[in-house]
Amino acid sequence: MKLIRSFTLAVIIAVLCILPATAANNSGITISTSEPAAGGPGTFTTVGITNGGAPFCLTGIVESYNYTAIIKNKTVEMSRKTFNCSDGSGTFVLDVKPARKATRPSSWDVVGGTGNFMAMWGSGSSTTSIDPSPSAPKSESLKGNFHFR
């Protein structure tokens, strides 16, 4: 009986030690982008990216390009966004998949990174605002989670 209690206590302690470490590696984020209507690099700001509690990659340059992918035997227009952090912490790359219905947000996944983002993964959703003026920049809000290994 004493052995079972000791084992149970050891398992509880192990779980309690793992939970804070996992929570510290999860970062709920919001990325706001502004890209020129004519194409070319734009800018971004972030809220929620932290490293040991300290925020990083607050601003930078975003570059996007569109490509075609085949997903579940269907052709899908995708957008790849590369975020280059102005603080030198690295870059991260997201693939944005359009929503199936116009009333729903798009989804995104982390597909690569350098520097502090090399071992990062994550996903989320995005919404795009396009001003009817042809010269107005395209604005996008991406929300989700980054996880750091």
mmCIF file of C-alpha atoms in Angstrom:
data_model
loop_
_atom_site.group_PDB
_atom_site.id
_atom_site.type_symbol
_atom_site.label_atom_id
_atom_site.label_comp_id
_atom_site.label_asym_id
_atom_site.label_seq_id
_atom_site.Cartn_x
_atom_site.Cartn_y
_atom_site.Cartn_z
ATOM 1 C CA MET A 1 0.000 0.000 0.000
ATOM 2 C CA LYS A 2 2.849 2.362 0.844
ATOM 3 C CA LEU A 3 4.422 1.610 -2.559
ATOM 4 C CA ILE A 4 1.168 2.532 -4.375
ATOM 5 C CA ARG A 5 0.922 5.852 -2.503
ATOM 6 C CA SER A 6 4.555 6.660 -3.281
ATOM 7 C CA PHE A 7 4.020 5.851 -6.962
ATOM 8 C CA THR A 8 0.822 7.947 -7.113
ATOM 9 C CA LEU A 9 2.577 10.882 -5.446
ATOM 10 C CA ALA A 10 5.489 10.603 -7.906
ATOM 11 C CA VAL A 11 3.091 10.676 -10.885
ATOM 12 C CA ILE A 12 1.259 13.744 -9.522
ATOM 13 C CA ILE A 13 4.542 15.597 -8.970
ATOM 14 C CA ALA A 14 5.738 14.716 -12.481
ATOM 15 C CA VAL A 15 2.499 15.998 -14.060
ATOM 16 C CA LEU A 16 2.640 19.232 -12.058
ATOM 17 C CA CYS A 17 6.217 19.821 -13.212
ATOM 18 C CA ILE A 18 5.386 19.202 -16.880
ATOM 19 C CA LEU A 19 2.279 21.425 -17.094
ATOM 20 C CA PRO A 20 4.043 24.762 -16.412
ATOM 21 C CA ALA A 21 6.798 23.902 -18.904
ATOM 22 C CA THR A 22 4.210 23.139 -21.591
ATOM 23 C CA ALA A 23 2.257 26.321 -20.871
ATOM 24 C CA ALA A 24 5.439 28.419 -21.087
ATOM 25 C CA ASN A 25 6.066 27.070 -24.609
ATOM 26 C CA ASN A 26 2.624 28.066 -25.902
ATOM 27 C CA SER A 27 2.195 31.628 -27.102
ATOM 28 C CA GLY A 28 -1.261 32.992 -28.059
ATOM 29 C CA ILE A 29 -0.580 35.577 -30.745
ATOM 30 C CA THR A 30 -2.152 38.221 -32.936
ATOM 31 C CA ILE A 31 -0.332 39.385 -36.064
ATOM 32 C CA SER A 32 -1.566 42.475 -37.921
ATOM 33 C CA THR A 33 -0.279 43.018 -41.459
ATOM 34 C CA SER A 34 -0.511 45.857 -43.965
ATOM 35 C CA GLU A 35 0.569 45.089 -47.537
ATOM 36 C CA PRO A 36 0.528 47.422 -50.563
ATOM 37 C CA ALA A 37 -2.347 46.871 -52.992
ATOM 38 C CA ALA A 38 0.163 46.812 -55.858
ATOM 39 C CA GLY A 39 2.157 43.992 -54.253
ATOM 40 C CA GLY A 40 5.590 43.970 -52.678
ATOM 41 C CA PRO A 41 6.716 43.839 -49.045
ATOM 42 C CA GLY A 42 4.485 45.149 -46.283
ATOM 43 C CA THR A 43 4.782 45.601 -42.537
ATOM 44 C CA PHE A 44 3.508 43.689 -39.528
ATOM 45 C CA THR A 45 3.110 44.022 -35.778
ATOM 46 C CA THR A 46 2.586 41.255 -33.228
ATOM 47 C CA VAL A 47 1.142 40.858 -29.767
ATOM 48 C CA GLY A 48 1.799 37.803 -27.646
ATOM 49 C CA ILE A 49 5.065 36.318 -28.925
ATOM 50 C CA THR A 50 7.197 35.750 -25.848
ATOM 51 C CA ASN A 51 10.444 34.025 -24.984
ATOM 52 C CA GLY A 52 10.717 33.285 -21.278
ATOM 53 C CA GLY A 53 8.107 35.973 -20.618
ATOM 54 C CA ALA A 54 9.917 38.679 -22.633
ATOM 55 C CA PRO A 55 8.171 39.845 -25.844
ATOM 56 C CA PHE A 56 10.098 39.635 -29.084
ATOM 57 C CA CYS A 57 9.470 40.091 -32.819
ATOM 58 C CA LEU A 58 7.119 43.017 -32.255
ATOM 59 C CA THR A 59 7.479 44.422 -35.790
ATOM 60 C CA GLY A 60 8.988 43.597 -39.144
ATOM 61 C CA ILE A 61 8.556 43.107 -42.864
ATOM 62 C CA VAL A 62 6.098 40.627 -44.400
ATOM 63 C CA GLU A 63 6.345 39.277 -47.942
ATOM 64 C CA SER A 64 3.561 37.231 -49.512
ATOM 65 C CA TYR A 65 3.185 35.205 -52.647
ATOM 66 C CA ASN A 66 0.346 33.075 -53.933
ATOM 67 C CA TYR A 67 0.670 29.536 -55.233
ATOM 68 C CA THR A 68 -1.572 26.635 -56.194
ATOM 69 C CA ALA A 69 -1.710 23.448 -54.115
ATOM 70 C CA ILE A 70 -3.665 20.232 -54.526
ATOM 71 C CA ILE A 71 -5.436 19.327 -51.291
ATOM 72 C CA LYS A 72 -7.728 16.281 -51.167
ATOM 73 C CA ASN A 73 -7.772 16.149 -54.983
ATOM 74 C CA LYS A 74 -8.869 19.799 -55.245
ATOM 75 C CA THR A 75 -6.887 22.744 -56.549
ATOM 76 C CA VAL A 76 -6.565 25.409 -53.847
ATOM 77 C CA GLU A 77 -5.054 28.892 -54.132
ATOM 78 C CA MET A 78 -2.745 29.354 -51.141
ATOM 79 C CA SER A 79 -0.740 32.288 -49.795
ATOM 80 C CA ARG A 80 2.718 31.905 -48.247
ATOM 81 C CA LYS A 81 3.766 34.701 -45.889
ATOM 82 C CA THR A 82 7.349 35.199 -44.691
ATOM 83 C CA PHE A 83 7.727 37.399 -41.599
ATOM 84 C CA ASN A 84 11.194 38.926 -41.077
ATOM 85 C CA CYS A 85 11.498 40.278 -37.513
ATOM 86 C CA SER A 86 13.097 43.722 -37.195
ATOM 87 C CA ASP A 87 14.768 42.795 -33.875
ATOM 88 C CA GLY A 88 16.887 40.120 -35.589
ATOM 89 C CA SER A 89 15.217 37.219 -33.733
ATOM 90 C CA GLY A 90 14.606 35.384 -37.026
ATOM 91 C CA THR A 91 11.922 34.732 -39.593
ATOM 92 C CA PHE A 92 8.817 32.586 -39.597
ATOM 93 C CA VAL A 93 6.742 31.349 -42.516
ATOM 94 C CA LEU A 94 2.986 30.736 -42.583
ATOM 95 C CA ASP A 95 0.856 29.072 -45.247
ATOM 96 C CA VAL A 96 -2.617 30.617 -45.377
ATOM 97 C CA LYS A 97 -5.405 28.456 -46.780
ATOM 98 C CA PRO A 98 -8.570 30.265 -47.891
ATOM 99 C CA ALA A 99 -11.870 29.574 -46.158
ATOM 100 C CA ARG A 100 -14.306 27.166 -47.796
ATOM 101 C CA LYS A 101 -17.056 29.764 -47.377
ATOM 102 C CA ALA A 102 -16.642 33.529 -47.723
ATOM 103 C CA THR A 103 -18.246 34.078 -44.305
ATOM 104 C CA ARG A 104 -15.587 32.063 -42.475
ATOM 105 C CA PRO A 105 -11.989 33.046 -41.656
ATOM 106 C CA SER A 106 -9.045 31.524 -43.489
ATOM 107 C CA SER A 107 -6.711 29.132 -41.666
ATOM 108 C CA TRP A 108 -2.932 29.218 -41.366
ATOM 109 C CA ASP A 109 -0.115 26.864 -40.330
ATOM 110 C CA VAL A 110 3.531 27.486 -39.495
ATOM 111 C CA VAL A 111 5.673 25.831 -42.210
ATOM 112 C CA GLY A 112 9.163 27.104 -41.385
ATOM 113 C CA GLY A 113 11.374 29.454 -39.482
ATOM 114 C CA THR A 114 14.904 30.580 -38.679
ATOM 115 C CA GLY A 115 16.617 31.823 -35.520
ATOM 116 C CA ASN A 116 14.264 31.795 -32.518
ATOM 117 C CA PHE A 117 11.540 30.343 -34.760
ATOM 118 C CA MET A 118 13.474 27.321 -36.055
ATOM 119 C CA ALA A 119 11.711 24.775 -33.803
ATOM 120 C CA MET A 120 8.321 26.487 -33.752
ATOM 121 C CA TRP A 121 4.972 25.104 -34.867
ATOM 122 C CA GLY A 122 1.444 26.428 -34.703
ATOM 123 C CA SER A 123 -1.806 27.297 -36.435
ATOM 124 C CA GLY A 124 -4.695 29.713 -36.342
ATOM 125 C CA SER A 125 -7.183 31.710 -38.375
ATOM 126 C CA SER A 126 -7.054 34.959 -40.320
ATOM 127 C CA THR A 127 -9.392 37.608 -41.627
ATOM 128 C CA THR A 128 -8.605 40.045 -44.440
ATOM 129 C CA SER A 129 -9.917 43.582 -44.903
ATOM 130 C CA ILE A 130 -9.724 44.999 -48.386
ATOM 131 C CA ASP A 131 -10.613 48.657 -48.893
ATOM 132 C CA PRO A 132 -12.587 49.213 -52.117
ATOM 133 C CA SER A 133 -10.065 51.876 -53.158
ATOM 134 C CA PRO A 134 -7.596 50.230 -55.562
ATOM 135 C CA SER A 135 -4.622 52.014 -53.966
ATOM 136 C CA ALA A 136 -5.497 51.167 -50.316
ATOM 137 C CA PRO A 137 -3.302 48.602 -48.561
ATOM 138 C CA LYS A 138 -4.613 45.128 -47.777
ATOM 139 C CA SER A 139 -4.914 44.530 -44.016
ATOM 140 C CA GLU A 140 -4.955 41.099 -42.384
ATOM 141 C CA SER A 141 -5.351 39.895 -38.810
ATOM 142 C CA LEU A 142 -3.924 36.466 -37.987
ATOM 143 C CA LYS A 143 -4.733 34.918 -34.601
ATOM 144 C CA GLY A 144 -3.650 31.600 -33.170
ATOM 145 C CA ASN A 145 -0.935 29.854 -31.208
ATOM 146 C CA PHE A 146 2.790 29.402 -31.594
ATOM 147 C CA HIS A 147 4.375 26.480 -29.784
ATOM 148 C CA PHE A 148 8.102 26.373 -29.120
ATOM 149 C CA ARG A 149 9.965 23.096 -28.653
#
